[in-house]
mmCIF file of C-alpha atoms and ligand atoms in Angstrom:
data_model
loop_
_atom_site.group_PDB
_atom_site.id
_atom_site.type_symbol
_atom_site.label_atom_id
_atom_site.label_comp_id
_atom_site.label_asym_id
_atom_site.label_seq_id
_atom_site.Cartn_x
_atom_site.Cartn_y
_atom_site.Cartn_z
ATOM 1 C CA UNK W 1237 -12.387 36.891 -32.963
ATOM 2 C CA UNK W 1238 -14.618 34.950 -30.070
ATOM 3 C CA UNK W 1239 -15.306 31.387 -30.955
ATOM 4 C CA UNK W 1240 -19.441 31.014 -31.779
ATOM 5 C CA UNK W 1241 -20.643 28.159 -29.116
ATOM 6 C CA UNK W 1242 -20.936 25.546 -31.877
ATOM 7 C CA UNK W 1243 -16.983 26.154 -32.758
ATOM 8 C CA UNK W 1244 -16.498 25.324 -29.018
ATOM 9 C CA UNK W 1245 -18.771 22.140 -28.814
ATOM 10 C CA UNK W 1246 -16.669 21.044 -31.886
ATOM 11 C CA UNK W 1247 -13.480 21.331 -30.035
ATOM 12 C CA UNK W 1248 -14.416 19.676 -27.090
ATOM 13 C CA UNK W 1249 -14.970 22.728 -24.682
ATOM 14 C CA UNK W 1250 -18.710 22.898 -24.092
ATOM 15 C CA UNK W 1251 -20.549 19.420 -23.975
ATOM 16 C CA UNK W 1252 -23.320 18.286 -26.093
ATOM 17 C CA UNK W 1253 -25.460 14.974 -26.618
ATOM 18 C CA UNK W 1254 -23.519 13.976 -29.545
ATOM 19 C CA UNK W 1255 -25.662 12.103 -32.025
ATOM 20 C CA UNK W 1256 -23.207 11.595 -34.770
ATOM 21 C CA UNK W 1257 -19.215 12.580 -36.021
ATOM 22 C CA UNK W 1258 -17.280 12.089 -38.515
ATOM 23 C CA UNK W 1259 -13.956 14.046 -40.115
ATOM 24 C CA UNK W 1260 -16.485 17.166 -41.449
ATOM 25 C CA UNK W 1261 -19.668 16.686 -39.492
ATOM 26 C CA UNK W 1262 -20.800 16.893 -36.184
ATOM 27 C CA UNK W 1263 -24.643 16.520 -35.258
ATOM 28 C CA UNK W 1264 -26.047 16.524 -31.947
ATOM 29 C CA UNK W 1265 -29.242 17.500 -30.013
ATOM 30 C CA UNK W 1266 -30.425 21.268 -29.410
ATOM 31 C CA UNK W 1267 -30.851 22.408 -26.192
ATOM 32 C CA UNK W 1268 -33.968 24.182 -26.312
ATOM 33 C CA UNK W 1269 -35.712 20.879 -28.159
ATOM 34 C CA UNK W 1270 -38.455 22.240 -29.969
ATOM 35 C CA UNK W 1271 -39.693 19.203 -30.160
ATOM 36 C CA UNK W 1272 -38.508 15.573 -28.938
ATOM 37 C CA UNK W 1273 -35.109 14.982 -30.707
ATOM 38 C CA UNK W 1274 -34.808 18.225 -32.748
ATOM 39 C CA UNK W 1275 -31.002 17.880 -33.856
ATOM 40 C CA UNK W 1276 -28.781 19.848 -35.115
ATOM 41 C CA UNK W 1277 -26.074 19.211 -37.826
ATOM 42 C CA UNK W 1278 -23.000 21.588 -38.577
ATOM 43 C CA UNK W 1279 -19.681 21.675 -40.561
ATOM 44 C CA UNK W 1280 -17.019 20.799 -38.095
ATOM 45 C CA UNK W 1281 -14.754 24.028 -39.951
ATOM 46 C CA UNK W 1282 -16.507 27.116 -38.999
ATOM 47 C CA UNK W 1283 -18.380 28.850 -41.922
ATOM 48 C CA UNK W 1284 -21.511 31.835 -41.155
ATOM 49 C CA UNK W 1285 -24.151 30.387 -42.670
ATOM 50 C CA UNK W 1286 -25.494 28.027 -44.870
ATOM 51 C CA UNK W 1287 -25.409 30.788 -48.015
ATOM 52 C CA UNK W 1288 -21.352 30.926 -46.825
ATOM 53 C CA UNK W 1289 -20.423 27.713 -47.080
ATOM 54 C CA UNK W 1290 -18.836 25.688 -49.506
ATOM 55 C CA UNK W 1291 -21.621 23.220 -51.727
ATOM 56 C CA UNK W 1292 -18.978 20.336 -50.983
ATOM 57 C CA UNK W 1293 -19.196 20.931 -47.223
ATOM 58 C CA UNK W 1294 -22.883 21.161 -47.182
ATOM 59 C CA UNK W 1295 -23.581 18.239 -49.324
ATOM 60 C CA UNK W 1296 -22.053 16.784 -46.382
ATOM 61 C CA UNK W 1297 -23.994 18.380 -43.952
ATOM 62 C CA UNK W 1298 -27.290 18.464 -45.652
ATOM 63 C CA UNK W 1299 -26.747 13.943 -46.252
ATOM 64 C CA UNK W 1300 -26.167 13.575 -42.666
ATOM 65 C CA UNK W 1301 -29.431 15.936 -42.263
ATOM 66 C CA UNK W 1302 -31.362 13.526 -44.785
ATOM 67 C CA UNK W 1303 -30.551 10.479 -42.531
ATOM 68 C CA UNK W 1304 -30.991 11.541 -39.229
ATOM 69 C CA UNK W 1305 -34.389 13.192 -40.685
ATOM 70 C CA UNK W 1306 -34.948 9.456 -41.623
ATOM 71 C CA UNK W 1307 -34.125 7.832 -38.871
ATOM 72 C CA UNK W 1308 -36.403 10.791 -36.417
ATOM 73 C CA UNK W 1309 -39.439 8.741 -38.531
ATOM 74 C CA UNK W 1310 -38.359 5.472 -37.945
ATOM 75 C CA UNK W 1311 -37.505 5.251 -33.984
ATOM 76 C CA UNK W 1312 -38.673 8.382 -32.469
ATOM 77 C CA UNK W 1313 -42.475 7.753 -33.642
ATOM 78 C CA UNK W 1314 -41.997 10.850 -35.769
ATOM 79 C CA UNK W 1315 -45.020 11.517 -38.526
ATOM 80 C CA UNK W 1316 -43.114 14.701 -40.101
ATOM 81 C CA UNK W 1317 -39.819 16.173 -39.982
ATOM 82 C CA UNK W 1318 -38.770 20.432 -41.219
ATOM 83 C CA UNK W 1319 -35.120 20.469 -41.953
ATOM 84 C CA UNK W 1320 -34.071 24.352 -42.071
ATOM 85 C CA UNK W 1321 -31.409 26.766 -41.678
ATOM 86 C CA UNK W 1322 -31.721 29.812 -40.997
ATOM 87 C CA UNK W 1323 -29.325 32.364 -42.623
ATOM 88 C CA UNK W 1324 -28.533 35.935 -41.172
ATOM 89 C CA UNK W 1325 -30.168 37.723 -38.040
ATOM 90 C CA UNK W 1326 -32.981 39.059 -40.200
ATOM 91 C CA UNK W 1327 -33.960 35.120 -40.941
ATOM 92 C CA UNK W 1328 -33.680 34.334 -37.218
ATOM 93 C CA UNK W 1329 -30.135 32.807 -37.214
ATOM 94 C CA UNK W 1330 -28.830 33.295 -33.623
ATOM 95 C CA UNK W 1331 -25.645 31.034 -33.559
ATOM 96 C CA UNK W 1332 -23.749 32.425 -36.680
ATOM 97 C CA UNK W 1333 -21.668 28.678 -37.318
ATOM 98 C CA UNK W 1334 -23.639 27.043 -40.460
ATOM 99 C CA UNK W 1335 -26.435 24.520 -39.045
ATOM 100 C CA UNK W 1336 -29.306 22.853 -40.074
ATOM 101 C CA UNK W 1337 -32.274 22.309 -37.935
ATOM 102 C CA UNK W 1338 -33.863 18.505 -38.313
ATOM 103 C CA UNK W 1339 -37.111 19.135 -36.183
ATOM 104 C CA UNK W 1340 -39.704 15.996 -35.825
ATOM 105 C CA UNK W 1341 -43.029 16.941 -35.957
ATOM 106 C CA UNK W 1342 -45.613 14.840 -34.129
ATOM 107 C CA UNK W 1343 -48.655 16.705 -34.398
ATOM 108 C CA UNK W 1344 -49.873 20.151 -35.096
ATOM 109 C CA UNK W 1345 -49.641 21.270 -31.220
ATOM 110 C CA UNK W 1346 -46.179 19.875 -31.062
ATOM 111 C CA UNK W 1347 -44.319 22.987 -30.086
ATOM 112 C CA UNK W 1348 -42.905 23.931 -33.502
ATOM 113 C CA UNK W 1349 -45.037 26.925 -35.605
ATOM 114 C CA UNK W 1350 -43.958 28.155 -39.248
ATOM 115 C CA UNK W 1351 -45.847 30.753 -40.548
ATOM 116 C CA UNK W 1352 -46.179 30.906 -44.709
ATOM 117 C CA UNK W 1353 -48.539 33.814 -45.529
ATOM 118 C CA UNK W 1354 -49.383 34.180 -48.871
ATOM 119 C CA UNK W 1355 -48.348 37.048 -49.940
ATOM 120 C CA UNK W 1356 -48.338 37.386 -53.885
ATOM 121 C CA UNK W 1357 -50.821 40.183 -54.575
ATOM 122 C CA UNK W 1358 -49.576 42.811 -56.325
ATOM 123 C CA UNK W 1359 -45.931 40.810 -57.345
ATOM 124 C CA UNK W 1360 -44.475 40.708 -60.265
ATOM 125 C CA UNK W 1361 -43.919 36.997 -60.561
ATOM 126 C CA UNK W 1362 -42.505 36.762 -64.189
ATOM 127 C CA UNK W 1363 -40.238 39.453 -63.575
ATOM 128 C CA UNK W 1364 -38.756 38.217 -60.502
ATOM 129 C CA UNK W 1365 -38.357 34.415 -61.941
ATOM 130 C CA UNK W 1366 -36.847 36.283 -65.303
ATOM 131 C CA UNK W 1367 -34.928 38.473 -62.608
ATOM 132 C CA UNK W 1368 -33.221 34.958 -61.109
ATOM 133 C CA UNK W 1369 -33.071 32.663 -64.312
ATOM 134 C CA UNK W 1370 -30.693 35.664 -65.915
ATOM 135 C CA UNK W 1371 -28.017 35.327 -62.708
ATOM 136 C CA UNK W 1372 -28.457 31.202 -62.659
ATOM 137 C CA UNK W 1373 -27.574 31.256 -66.352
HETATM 138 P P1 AMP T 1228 -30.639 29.517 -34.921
HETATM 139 O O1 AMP T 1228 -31.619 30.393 -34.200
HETATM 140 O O2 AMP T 1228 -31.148 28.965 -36.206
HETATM 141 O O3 AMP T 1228 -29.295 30.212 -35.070
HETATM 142 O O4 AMP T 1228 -30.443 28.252 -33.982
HETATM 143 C C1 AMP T 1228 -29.514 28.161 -32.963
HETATM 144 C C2 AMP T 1228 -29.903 26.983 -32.135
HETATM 145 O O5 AMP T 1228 -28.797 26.630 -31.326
HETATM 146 C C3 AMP T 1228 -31.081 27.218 -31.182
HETATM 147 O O6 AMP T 1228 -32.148 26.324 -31.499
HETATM 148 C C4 AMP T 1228 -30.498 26.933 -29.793
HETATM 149 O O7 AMP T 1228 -31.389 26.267 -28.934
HETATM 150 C C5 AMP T 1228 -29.299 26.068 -30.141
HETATM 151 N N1 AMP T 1228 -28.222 26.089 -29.137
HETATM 152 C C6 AMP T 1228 -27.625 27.165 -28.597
HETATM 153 N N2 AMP T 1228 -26.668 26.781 -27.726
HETATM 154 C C7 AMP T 1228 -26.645 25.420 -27.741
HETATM 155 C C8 AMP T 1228 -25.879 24.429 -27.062
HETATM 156 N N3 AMP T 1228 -24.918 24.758 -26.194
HETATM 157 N N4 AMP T 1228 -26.134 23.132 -27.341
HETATM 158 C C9 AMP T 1228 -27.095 22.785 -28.205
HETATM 159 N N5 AMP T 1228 -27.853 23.675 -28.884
HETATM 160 C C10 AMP T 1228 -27.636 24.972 -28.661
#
């Protein structure tokens, strides 16, 4: 199988602006910058996605996310931060190598737009939180 481009910054074939490393995490900037510093932060073993990956592995990922998050507030001038991932095509993921997007926000015309519609009418909300309680159990 073809290595995804994050497996190939990880070994050293494709540069990147490295931000951080250590044995299990890599983080470094994105290319397309969203906005000023948007970083990204992935396993350095190659799982799909977020939902794929082992909670050991992201706990790792998803700390280092936390402090680079912090640190986007504290010396980039940051007033907000979204840390996502997206998981599967139909969710927008285009690199399929588990990553988390920390994205500082600086004001509403920053560059970055999420959409939340409300869109309850007509759901059955007990049903579907009865629905997910049952599996957690
Ligand atoms: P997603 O759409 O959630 O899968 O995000 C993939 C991200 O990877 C996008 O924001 C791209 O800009 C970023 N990206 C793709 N290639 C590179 C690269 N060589 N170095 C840094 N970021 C990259």
């Amino acid at each position: 199988m073809e290595k995804d481009i994050f497996c190939r910054i990880i070994d050293g074939e494709i540069p990147c602006h490295k931000v951080y490393e250590d044995d299990d995490v890599l983080a470094f900037l994105d290319i397309s910058q969203v906005t000023k510093g948007h970083t990204l932060v992935v396993p350095k073993k190659h799982y799909d996605n977020f939902l794929a990956t082992p909670k050991s592995v992201m706990h790792k990922v998803m700390d280092v996310a936390q402090t680079i998050g912090q640190i986007e507030i504290k010396m980039l001038g940051a007033v907000g931060v979204n840390i996502l991932t997206n998981c599967y095509e139909a969710a927008g993921q285009t690199v399929k190598h588990f990553h988390v997007h920390v994205i500082p926000r600086y004001d509403v015309g920053d560059g970055f737009i999420l959409e939340m519609k409300n869109n309850a009418e007509g759901l059955n909300l007990p049903a579907i939180a009865e629905m997910v309680k049952n599996e957690l159990k």
